[in-house]
PDB file of C-alpha atoms in Angstrom:
ATOM      1  CA  UNK V   1     -31.614  -8.473  27.383  1.00 55.00           C
ATOM      2  CA  UNK V   2     -28.165  -9.008  25.845  1.00 64.00           C
ATOM      3  CA  UNK V   3     -26.464  -5.895  24.527  1.00 73.00           C
ATOM      4  CA  UNK V   4     -26.839  -5.376  20.783  1.00 84.00           C
ATOM      5  CA  UNK V   5     -24.119  -3.900  18.532  1.00 86.00           C
ATOM      6  CA  UNK V   6     -26.421  -0.975  17.762  1.00 90.00           C
ATOM      7  CA  UNK V   7     -27.066  -0.270  21.446  1.00 91.00           C
ATOM      8  CA  UNK V   8     -23.368  -0.535  22.300  1.00 90.00           C
ATOM      9  CA  UNK V   9     -22.469   1.902  19.527  1.00 92.00           C
ATOM     10  CA  UNK V  10     -25.085   4.475  20.584  1.00 94.00           C
ATOM     11  CA  UNK V  11     -24.047   4.222  24.217  1.00 93.00           C
ATOM     12  CA  UNK V  12     -20.349   4.607  23.431  1.00 92.00           C
ATOM     13  CA  UNK V  13     -20.824   7.596  21.145  1.00 92.00           C
ATOM     14  CA  UNK V  14     -23.167   9.277  23.656  1.00 92.00           C
ATOM     15  CA  UNK V  15     -20.577   8.863  26.401  1.00 91.00           C
ATOM     16  CA  UNK V  16     -17.852  10.464  24.287  1.00 89.00           C
ATOM     17  CA  UNK V  17     -19.812  13.591  23.296  1.00 89.00           C
ATOM     18  CA  UNK V  18     -19.283  16.418  25.783  1.00 87.00           C
ATOM     19  CA  UNK V  19     -22.303  18.644  26.560  1.00 87.00           C
ATOM     20  CA  UNK V  20     -20.414  21.706  25.296  1.00 83.00           C
ATOM     21  CA  UNK V  21     -19.848  20.008  21.916  1.00 84.00           C
ATOM     22  CA  UNK V  22     -23.601  19.534  21.633  1.00 81.00           C
ATOM     23  CA  UNK V  23     -24.336  23.154  22.545  1.00 81.00           C
ATOM     24  CA  UNK V  24     -25.606  22.230  26.006  1.00 79.00           C
ATOM     25  CA  UNK V  25     -24.622  23.842  29.313  1.00 74.00           C
ATOM     26  CA  UNK V  26     -22.105  21.826  31.265  1.00 65.00           C
ATOM     27  CA  UNK V  27     -23.494  22.980  34.606  1.00 61.00           C
ATOM     28  CA  UNK V  28     -25.041  20.489  36.978  1.00 65.00           C
ATOM     29  CA  UNK V  29     -23.854  17.211  38.370  1.00 71.00           C
ATOM     30  CA  UNK V  30     -23.535  14.319  35.911  1.00 72.00           C
ATOM     31  CA  UNK V  31     -23.124  10.751  37.113  1.00 73.00           C
ATOM     32  CA  UNK V  32     -21.530   9.621  33.849  1.00 74.00           C
ATOM     33  CA  UNK V  33     -19.527  11.385  31.121  1.00 78.00           C
ATOM     34  CA  UNK V  34     -21.135  12.562  27.935  1.00 88.00           C
ATOM     35  CA  UNK V  35     -24.770  13.274  27.177  1.00 91.00           C
ATOM     36  CA  UNK V  36     -27.820  11.910  28.948  1.00 91.00           C
ATOM     37  CA  UNK V  37     -30.234   9.696  27.039  1.00 93.00           C
ATOM     38  CA  UNK V  38     -32.961  12.305  27.118  1.00 93.00           C
ATOM     39  CA  UNK V  39     -30.560  14.914  25.697  1.00 92.00           C
ATOM     40  CA  UNK V  40     -29.706  12.710  22.723  1.00 95.00           C
ATOM     41  CA  UNK V  41     -33.384  11.891  22.207  1.00 95.00           C
ATOM     42  CA  UNK V  42     -34.386  15.561  22.225  1.00 95.00           C
ATOM     43  CA  UNK V  43     -31.664  16.460  19.733  1.00 93.00           C
ATOM     44  CA  UNK V  44     -32.695  13.544  17.481  1.00 94.00           C
ATOM     45  CA  UNK V  45     -36.414  14.431  17.629  1.00 95.00           C
ATOM     46  CA  UNK V  46     -37.563  11.192  19.272  1.00 95.00           C
ATOM     47  CA  UNK V  47     -38.895  10.317  22.708  1.00 95.00           C
ATOM     48  CA  UNK V  48     -36.549   9.428  25.547  1.00 95.00           C
ATOM     49  CA  UNK V  49     -38.355   6.095  25.961  1.00 95.00           C
ATOM     50  CA  UNK V  50     -37.864   5.209  22.285  1.00 94.00           C
ATOM     51  CA  UNK V  51     -34.177   6.060  22.488  1.00 94.00           C
ATOM     52  CA  UNK V  52     -33.781   4.003  25.670  1.00 93.00           C
ATOM     53  CA  UNK V  53     -35.322   1.004  23.904  1.00 92.00           C
ATOM     54  CA  UNK V  54     -32.800   1.406  21.066  1.00 93.00           C
ATOM     55  CA  UNK V  55     -29.857   1.362  23.470  1.00 91.00           C
ATOM     56  CA  UNK V  56     -31.309  -1.585  25.368  1.00 90.00           C
ATOM     57  CA  UNK V  57     -32.003  -3.663  22.247  1.00 84.00           C
ATOM     58  CA  UNK V  58     -35.792  -3.625  22.804  1.00 84.00           C
ATOM     59  CA  UNK V  59     -36.677  -1.680  19.660  1.00 76.00           C
ATOM     60  CA  UNK V  60     -36.968  -3.093  16.162  1.00 75.00           C
ATOM     61  CA  UNK V  61     -35.120  -1.567  13.217  1.00 78.00           C
ATOM     62  CA  UNK V  62     -35.477   2.254  13.331  1.00 88.00           C
ATOM     63  CA  UNK V  63     -36.358   4.210  10.200  1.00 90.00           C
ATOM     64  CA  UNK V  64     -33.858   6.085   8.073  1.00 91.00           C
ATOM     65  CA  UNK V  65     -34.947   9.532   9.323  1.00 93.00           C
ATOM     66  CA  UNK V  66     -34.562   8.365  12.936  1.00 94.00           C
ATOM     67  CA  UNK V  67     -31.048   7.122  12.206  1.00 95.00           C
ATOM     68  CA  UNK V  68     -30.172  10.372  10.455  1.00 95.00           C
ATOM     69  CA  UNK V  69     -31.469  12.303  13.471  1.00 96.00           C
ATOM     70  CA  UNK V  70     -29.321  10.196  15.787  1.00 96.00           C
ATOM     71  CA  UNK V  71     -26.291  10.761  13.566  1.00 95.00           C
ATOM     72  CA  UNK V  72     -26.807  14.519  13.783  1.00 95.00           C
ATOM     73  CA  UNK V  73     -27.407  14.390  17.536  1.00 94.00           C
ATOM     74  CA  UNK V  74     -24.234  12.400  18.145  1.00 95.00           C
ATOM     75  CA  UNK V  75     -22.088  14.408  15.691  1.00 94.00           C
ATOM     76  CA  UNK V  76     -21.198  11.296  13.693  1.00 94.00           C
ATOM     77  CA  UNK V  77     -18.800  11.512  10.774  1.00 91.00           C
ATOM     78  CA  UNK V  78     -19.804  10.311   7.316  1.00 91.00           C
ATOM     79  CA  UNK V  79     -18.302   6.806   7.802  1.00 89.00           C
ATOM     80  CA  UNK V  80     -19.841   6.560  11.287  1.00 92.00           C
ATOM     81  CA  UNK V  81     -23.257   7.530   9.902  1.00 93.00           C
ATOM     82  CA  UNK V  82     -22.951   4.748   7.303  1.00 91.00           C
ATOM     83  CA  UNK V  83     -21.835   2.350  10.044  1.00 91.00           C
ATOM     84  CA  UNK V  84     -24.898   3.282  12.144  1.00 92.00           C
ATOM     85  CA  UNK V  85     -27.227   2.501   9.240  1.00 91.00           C
ATOM     86  CA  UNK V  86     -25.532  -0.855   8.606  1.00 89.00           C
ATOM     87  CA  UNK V  87     -25.763  -1.802  12.284  1.00 88.00           C
ATOM     88  CA  UNK V  88     -29.451  -0.960  12.373  1.00 86.00           C
ATOM     89  CA  UNK V  89     -30.293  -2.964   9.258  1.00 80.00           C
ATOM     90  CA  UNK V  90     -28.329  -5.982  10.487  1.00 63.00           C
ATOM     91  CA  UNK V  91     -29.242  -5.855  14.165  1.00 49.00           C
ATOM     92  CA  UNK V  92     -31.428  -8.982  14.004  1.00 41.00           C
ATOM     93  CA  UNK V  93     -29.170 -10.960  11.736  1.00 43.00           C
ATOM     94  CA  UNK V  94     -26.080 -13.007  12.380  1.00 41.00           C
ATOM     95  CA  UNK V  95     -23.408 -14.112   9.973  1.00 39.00           C
ATOM     96  CA  UNK V  96     -23.082 -17.787   9.087  1.00 40.00           C
ATOM     97  CA  UNK V  97     -20.991 -19.442  11.803  1.00 39.00           C
ATOM     98  CA  UNK V  98     -17.351 -20.055  11.087  1.00 39.00           C
ATOM     99  CA  UNK V  99     -16.117 -23.632  11.120  1.00 35.00           C
ATOM    100  CA  UNK V 100     -13.809 -22.974  14.042  1.00 35.00           C
ATOM    101  CA  UNK V 101     -11.553 -20.423  15.765  1.00 34.00           C
ATOM    102  CA  UNK V 102      -9.541 -18.192  13.478  1.00 35.00           C
ATOM    103  CA  UNK V 103      -5.782 -18.726  13.589  1.00 35.00           C
ATOM    104  CA  UNK V 104      -4.834 -17.221  10.244  1.00 37.00           C
ATOM    105  CA  UNK V 105      -6.154 -15.214   7.287  1.00 36.00           C
ATOM    106  CA  UNK V 106      -9.938 -15.072   7.214  1.00 38.00           C
ATOM    107  CA  UNK V 107     -10.073 -14.946   3.407  1.00 40.00           C
ATOM    108  CA  UNK V 108      -8.445 -16.799   0.554  1.00 50.00           C
ATOM    109  CA  UNK V 109      -4.814 -15.664   0.880  1.00 60.00           C
ATOM    110  CA  UNK V 110      -4.202 -15.871  -2.894  1.00 85.00           C
ATOM    111  CA  UNK V 111      -3.062 -12.475  -4.161  1.00 92.00           C
ATOM    112  CA  UNK V 112      -3.369 -11.700  -7.908  1.00 93.00           C
ATOM    113  CA  UNK V 113      -0.168 -11.530  -9.918  1.00 92.00           C
ATOM    114  CA  UNK V 114      -0.817  -7.884 -10.788  1.00 92.00           C
ATOM    115  CA  UNK V 115      -0.904  -6.954  -7.095  1.00 93.00           C
ATOM    116  CA  UNK V 116       2.309  -8.873  -6.428  1.00 92.00           C
ATOM    117  CA  UNK V 117       3.926  -6.998  -9.326  1.00 92.00           C
ATOM    118  CA  UNK V 118       2.776  -3.731  -7.754  1.00 91.00           C
ATOM    119  CA  UNK V 119       4.546  -4.640  -4.514  1.00 92.00           C
ATOM    120  CA  UNK V 120       7.761  -5.298  -6.407  1.00 89.00           C
ATOM    121  CA  UNK V 121       7.397  -1.985  -8.225  1.00 90.00           C
ATOM    122  CA  UNK V 122       7.218  -0.326  -4.801  1.00 85.00           C
ATOM    123  CA  UNK V 123      10.411  -2.045  -3.658  1.00 79.00           C
ATOM    124  CA  UNK V 124      12.039   1.263  -2.683  1.00 80.00           C
ATOM    125  CA  UNK V 125       9.766   1.265   0.378  1.00 90.00           C
ATOM    126  CA  UNK V 126       7.906  -1.271   2.540  1.00 94.00           C
ATOM    127  CA  UNK V 127       4.576  -2.293   1.040  1.00 95.00           C
ATOM    128  CA  UNK V 128       2.202  -5.119   1.877  1.00 96.00           C
ATOM    129  CA  UNK V 129      -1.325  -6.379   1.211  1.00 97.00           C
ATOM    130  CA  UNK V 130      -3.871  -6.886   3.981  1.00 96.00           C
ATOM    131  CA  UNK V 131      -7.200  -8.724   4.042  1.00 93.00           C
ATOM    132  CA  UNK V 132     -10.519  -7.695   5.635  1.00 90.00           C
ATOM    133  CA  UNK V 133      -9.230  -8.369   9.186  1.00 93.00           C
ATOM    134  CA  UNK V 134      -5.761  -6.967   8.377  1.00 95.00           C
ATOM    135  CA  UNK V 135      -4.083 -10.326   7.923  1.00 94.00           C
ATOM    136  CA  UNK V 136      -0.817  -9.912   6.009  1.00 95.00           C
ATOM    137  CA  UNK V 137      -1.340 -11.629   2.655  1.00 95.00           C
ATOM    138  CA  UNK V 138       1.767 -10.528   0.727  1.00 95.00           C
ATOM    139  CA  UNK V 139       4.730  -8.169   1.208  1.00 95.00           C
ATOM    140  CA  UNK V 140       7.927  -7.005  -0.477  1.00 94.00           C
ATOM    141  CA  UNK V 141      11.465  -7.293   0.902  1.00 93.00           C
ATOM    142  CA  UNK V 142      11.605  -3.920   2.697  1.00 92.00           C
ATOM    143  CA  UNK V 143       8.287  -4.781   4.355  1.00 93.00           C
ATOM    144  CA  UNK V 144       9.722  -8.103   5.529  1.00 92.00           C
ATOM    145  CA  UNK V 145      12.424  -6.081   7.315  1.00 90.00           C
ATOM    146  CA  UNK V 146       9.922  -3.605   8.772  1.00 90.00           C
ATOM    147  CA  UNK V 147       7.657  -6.426   9.986  1.00 89.00           C
ATOM    148  CA  UNK V 148      10.585  -8.457  11.375  1.00 86.00           C
ATOM    149  CA  UNK V 149      10.172 -11.483   9.134  1.00 88.00           C
ATOM    150  CA  UNK V 150       6.448 -12.263   8.998  1.00 90.00           C
ATOM    151  CA  UNK V 151       7.160 -15.418   6.987  1.00 91.00           C
ATOM    152  CA  UNK V 152       8.710 -16.924  10.129  1.00 90.00           C
ATOM    153  CA  UNK V 153       5.737 -16.063  12.370  1.00 89.00           C
ATOM    154  CA  UNK V 154       2.827 -18.303  13.356  1.00 91.00           C
ATOM    155  CA  UNK V 155      -0.359 -17.505  11.378  1.00 88.00           C
ATOM    156  CA  UNK V 156      -2.055 -15.401  14.066  1.00 87.00           C
ATOM    157  CA  UNK V 157       0.983 -13.073  14.210  1.00 90.00           C
ATOM    158  CA  UNK V 158       0.904 -12.402  10.461  1.00 93.00           C
ATOM    159  CA  UNK V 159      -1.561  -9.625  11.080  1.00 95.00           C
ATOM    160  CA  UNK V 160      -1.101  -5.840  11.072  1.00 96.00           C
ATOM    161  CA  UNK V 161      -3.197  -5.414  14.225  1.00 96.00           C
ATOM    162  CA  UNK V 162      -0.952  -7.878  16.046  1.00 94.00           C
ATOM    163  CA  UNK V 163       2.118  -6.021  14.787  1.00 92.00           C
ATOM    164  CA  UNK V 164       0.837  -2.716  16.159  1.00 93.00           C
ATOM    165  CA  UNK V 165      -0.633  -3.902  19.473  1.00 93.00           C
ATOM    166  CA  UNK V 166       1.204  -7.084  20.442  1.00 90.00           C
ATOM    167  CA  UNK V 167       4.695  -7.223  18.906  1.00 84.00           C
ATOM    168  CA  UNK V 168       7.664  -7.205  21.332  1.00 76.00           C
ATOM    169  CA  UNK V 169       8.557  -3.575  20.502  1.00 69.00           C
ATOM    170  CA  UNK V 170       5.112  -2.033  20.841  1.00 66.00           C
ATOM    171  CA  UNK V 171       5.808  -0.540  24.294  1.00 65.00           C
ATOM    172  CA  UNK V 172       8.589   1.521  22.773  1.00 66.00           C
ATOM    173  CA  UNK V 173       6.164   3.209  20.379  1.00 78.00           C
ATOM    174  CA  UNK V 174       3.149   4.450  22.382  1.00 83.00           C
ATOM    175  CA  UNK V 175       2.335   6.884  19.577  1.00 88.00           C
ATOM    176  CA  UNK V 176       1.081   3.935  17.514  1.00 92.00           C
ATOM    177  CA  UNK V 177      -1.827   3.272  19.882  1.00 92.00           C
ATOM    178  CA  UNK V 178      -2.853   6.787  20.977  1.00 91.00           C
ATOM    179  CA  UNK V 179      -6.620   7.180  21.263  1.00 88.00           C
ATOM    180  CA  UNK V 180      -6.960  10.503  19.439  1.00 80.00           C
ATOM    181  CA  UNK V 181      -5.200   9.669  16.180  1.00 86.00           C
ATOM    182  CA  UNK V 182      -2.756   6.843  15.491  1.00 94.00           C
ATOM    183  CA  UNK V 183      -2.290   3.866  13.216  1.00 95.00           C
ATOM    184  CA  UNK V 184      -3.712   1.645  15.975  1.00 95.00           C
ATOM    185  CA  UNK V 185      -6.827   3.765  16.473  1.00 96.00           C
ATOM    186  CA  UNK V 186      -7.379   3.965  12.704  1.00 96.00           C
ATOM    187  CA  UNK V 187      -6.979   0.193  12.238  1.00 97.00           C
ATOM    188  CA  UNK V 188      -9.474  -0.564  15.014  1.00 96.00           C
ATOM    189  CA  UNK V 189     -11.956   1.913  13.532  1.00 95.00           C
ATOM    190  CA  UNK V 190     -11.467   0.300  10.122  1.00 94.00           C
ATOM    191  CA  UNK V 191     -12.033  -3.173  11.546  1.00 94.00           C
ATOM    192  CA  UNK V 192     -15.391  -2.034  12.927  1.00 91.00           C
ATOM    193  CA  UNK V 193     -16.363  -0.240   9.718  1.00 88.00           C
ATOM    194  CA  UNK V 194     -15.583  -3.241   7.516  1.00 84.00           C
ATOM    195  CA  UNK V 195     -17.498  -5.709   9.677  1.00 82.00           C
ATOM    196  CA  UNK V 196     -20.635  -3.804  10.706  1.00 78.00           C
ATOM    197  CA  UNK V 197     -22.785  -6.308   8.826  1.00 71.00           C
ATOM    198  CA  UNK V 198     -21.448  -9.337  10.732  1.00 74.00           C
ATOM    199  CA  UNK V 199     -20.686  -8.225  14.302  1.00 68.00           C
ATOM    200  CA  UNK V 200     -21.290 -11.737  15.693  1.00 74.00           C
ATOM    201  CA  UNK V 201     -19.065 -13.536  13.199  1.00 80.00           C
ATOM    202  CA  UNK V 202     -17.012 -16.104  15.119  1.00 84.00           C
ATOM    203  CA  UNK V 203     -13.829 -15.347  13.168  1.00 84.00           C
ATOM    204  CA  UNK V 204     -14.074 -11.645  13.995  1.00 86.00           C
ATOM    205  CA  UNK V 205     -15.004 -12.326  17.632  1.00 88.00           C
ATOM    206  CA  UNK V 206     -12.011 -14.664  18.018  1.00 90.00           C
ATOM    207  CA  UNK V 207      -9.655 -12.003  16.650  1.00 92.00           C
ATOM    208  CA  UNK V 208     -11.109  -9.243  18.842  1.00 93.00           C
ATOM    209  CA  UNK V 209     -11.028 -11.502  21.897  1.00 93.00           C
ATOM    210  CA  UNK V 210      -7.404 -12.499  21.326  1.00 94.00           C
ATOM    211  CA  UNK V 211      -6.240  -8.915  20.791  1.00 95.00           C
ATOM    212  CA  UNK V 212      -8.291  -7.580  23.730  1.00 95.00           C
ATOM    213  CA  UNK V 213      -6.711 -10.148  26.055  1.00 95.00           C
ATOM    214  CA  UNK V 214      -3.190  -9.387  24.833  1.00 93.00           C
ATOM    215  CA  UNK V 215      -3.482  -5.596  24.619  1.00 94.00           C
ATOM    216  CA  UNK V 216      -5.355  -3.242  26.970  1.00 94.00           C
ATOM    217  CA  UNK V 217      -4.793  -0.509  24.375  1.00 94.00           C
ATOM    218  CA  UNK V 218      -6.667  -2.481  21.734  1.00 96.00           C
ATOM    219  CA  UNK V 219      -9.492  -3.283  24.163  1.00 96.00           C
ATOM    220  CA  UNK V 220      -9.896   0.407  25.056  1.00 95.00           C
ATOM    221  CA  UNK V 221      -9.953   1.502  21.415  1.00 95.00           C
ATOM    222  CA  UNK V 222     -12.452  -1.233  20.508  1.00 94.00           C
ATOM    223  CA  UNK V 223     -14.750   0.065  23.242  1.00 92.00           C
ATOM    224  CA  UNK V 224     -14.662   3.537  21.658  1.00 90.00           C
ATOM    225  CA  UNK V 225     -16.857   2.212  18.810  1.00 91.00           C
ATOM    226  CA  UNK V 226     -15.247   4.545  16.298  1.00 91.00           C
ATOM    227  CA  UNK V 227     -15.766   3.525  12.644  1.00 91.00           C
ATOM    228  CA  UNK V 228     -13.845   4.804   9.616  1.00 91.00           C
ATOM    229  CA  UNK V 229     -12.207   3.415   6.482  1.00 90.00           C
ATOM    230  CA  UNK V 230      -8.416   2.915   6.502  1.00 91.00           C
ATOM    231  CA  UNK V 231      -6.496   5.997   5.463  1.00 93.00           C
ATOM    232  CA  UNK V 232      -3.023   7.577   5.462  1.00 95.00           C
ATOM    233  CA  UNK V 233      -1.125   8.201   8.666  1.00 95.00           C
ATOM    234  CA  UNK V 234       2.174   7.724  10.488  1.00 93.00           C
ATOM    235  CA  UNK V 235       3.957   4.737  11.974  1.00 93.00           C
ATOM    236  CA  UNK V 236       6.463   5.140  14.807  1.00 90.00           C
ATOM    237  CA  UNK V 237       9.300   2.652  14.289  1.00 86.00           C
ATOM    238  CA  UNK V 238      11.538   1.357  17.060  1.00 79.00           C
ATOM    239  CA  UNK V 239      13.113  -2.060  16.694  1.00 73.00           C
ATOM    240  CA  UNK V 240      16.724  -3.314  16.620  1.00 71.00           C
ATOM    241  CA  UNK V 241      17.088  -3.695  12.845  1.00 73.00           C
ATOM    242  CA  UNK V 242      16.048  -0.101  12.105  1.00 79.00           C
ATOM    243  CA  UNK V 243      16.831   3.388  13.305  1.00 75.00           C
ATOM    244  CA  UNK V 244      14.154   5.168  15.332  1.00 74.00           C
ATOM    245  CA  UNK V 245      11.945   6.886  12.758  1.00 81.00           C
ATOM    246  CA  UNK V 246       8.465   8.053  11.857  1.00 88.00           C
ATOM    247  CA  UNK V 247       7.212   6.651   8.557  1.00 92.00           C
ATOM    248  CA  UNK V 248       4.396   8.277   6.619  1.00 94.00           C
ATOM    249  CA  UNK V 249       2.137   5.738   4.939  1.00 96.00           C
ATOM    250  CA  UNK V 250      -0.712   5.656   2.480  1.00 96.00           C
ATOM    251  CA  UNK V 251      -3.438   3.075   1.905  1.00 96.00           C
ATOM    252  CA  UNK V 252      -4.670   1.960  -1.519  1.00 95.00           C
ATOM    253  CA  UNK V 253      -7.931  -0.019  -1.847  1.00 94.00           C
ATOM    254  CA  UNK V 254      -7.807  -3.111  -4.058  1.00 95.00           C
ATOM    255  CA  UNK V 255     -10.618  -4.525  -6.230  1.00 92.00           C
ATOM    256  CA  UNK V 256     -11.047  -7.502  -3.878  1.00 91.00           C
ATOM    257  CA  UNK V 257     -13.443  -6.648  -1.050  1.00 88.00           C
ATOM    258  CA  UNK V 258     -11.708  -5.612   2.172  1.00 90.00           C
ATOM    259  CA  UNK V 259      -8.176  -5.737   0.748  1.00 94.00           C
ATOM    260  CA  UNK V 260      -5.701  -2.852   0.799  1.00 96.00           C
ATOM    261  CA  UNK V 261      -2.083  -2.041   0.011  1.00 96.00           C
ATOM    262  CA  UNK V 262      -0.174  -0.207   2.734  1.00 97.00           C
ATOM    263  CA  UNK V 263       2.949   1.631   1.502  1.00 96.00           C
ATOM    264  CA  UNK V 264       5.458   3.363   3.805  1.00 95.00           C
ATOM    265  CA  UNK V 265       8.094   6.018   3.113  1.00 91.00           C
ATOM    266  CA  UNK V 266      11.152   6.619   5.299  1.00 88.00           C
ATOM    267  CA  UNK V 267      12.673  10.107   5.656  1.00 85.00           C
ATOM    268  CA  UNK V 268      15.173  10.961   2.867  1.00 86.00           C
ATOM    269  CA  UNK V 269      18.840  10.132   3.579  1.00 84.00           C
ATOM    270  CA  UNK V 270      17.906   8.411   6.842  1.00 85.00           C
ATOM    271  CA  UNK V 271      19.474   5.183   8.174  1.00 85.00           C
ATOM    272  CA  UNK V 272      16.031   3.597   7.956  1.00 87.00           C
ATOM    273  CA  UNK V 273      15.721   4.350   4.224  1.00 87.00           C
ATOM    274  CA  UNK V 274      19.223   2.986   3.644  1.00 87.00           C
ATOM    275  CA  UNK V 275      18.253  -0.177   5.531  1.00 87.00           C
ATOM    276  CA  UNK V 276      15.209  -0.603   3.277  1.00 88.00           C
ATOM    277  CA  UNK V 277      17.402  -0.090   0.196  1.00 86.00           C
ATOM    278  CA  UNK V 278      19.789  -2.777   1.428  1.00 87.00           C
ATOM    279  CA  UNK V 279      16.843  -5.136   2.016  1.00 85.00           C
ATOM    280  CA  UNK V 280      15.778  -4.870  -1.627  1.00 77.00           C
ATOM    281  CA  UNK V 281      19.345  -5.674  -2.771  1.00 70.00           C
ATOM    282  CA  UNK V 282      20.307  -2.286  -4.226  1.00 52.00           C
TER     283      UNK V 282
END
């Protein structure tokens, strides 16, 4: 049977949980990393056969208590627990097919005037608006400098995921794609969390396929099956127009579903902050 999103998620999280983290002895030979199926099943209070059917896509929608037991057994975070429930409910459904491959924003790119005014108010630092798949929908002048002129890019490059994983300077900033905690890892986790209810959507699959082909780092992080909402973090900056720097950023949710404002702050009295000030014309 073809792999289901629910089965892939359970398998990935099981593989990443060390026996010691689950309170199990690490002794004995293990053919694969992580927990065995029967160990997860025992911790979740279900039979090993039932759990195997879930991973293999042969079991219908599990009950809420079963899902909660699996979340406890796999040490899932709050967002990952919610993601698990959404995957289970939607496992037999598919989103309406897209009209064709995605080459640009997957939502209406119109940004309300109030949000555009907010970007201008934040003109002391780079700030931009992203859509549900992190397409860049609007940005201020410092952000145009940070993103190396997104207005001149083809549509598929006007995307924050592309900027992090595929831009020409990405190899100079490996900290942006580290598996433990980085802007790249957080964006990939957010992409999964926001699209749990349409894992077979052709627009999403086209984006994931394009990024996986272009970036082994993205492909590896996507296979982790981590899910979490976007949150604050750090961006490592290395490109010719700016000094090498680490920018702290925050993320603000917008009323429109799946949209966020990312705002970045350069270190005080740094060449990077002065470059942003020059970009805004002050």
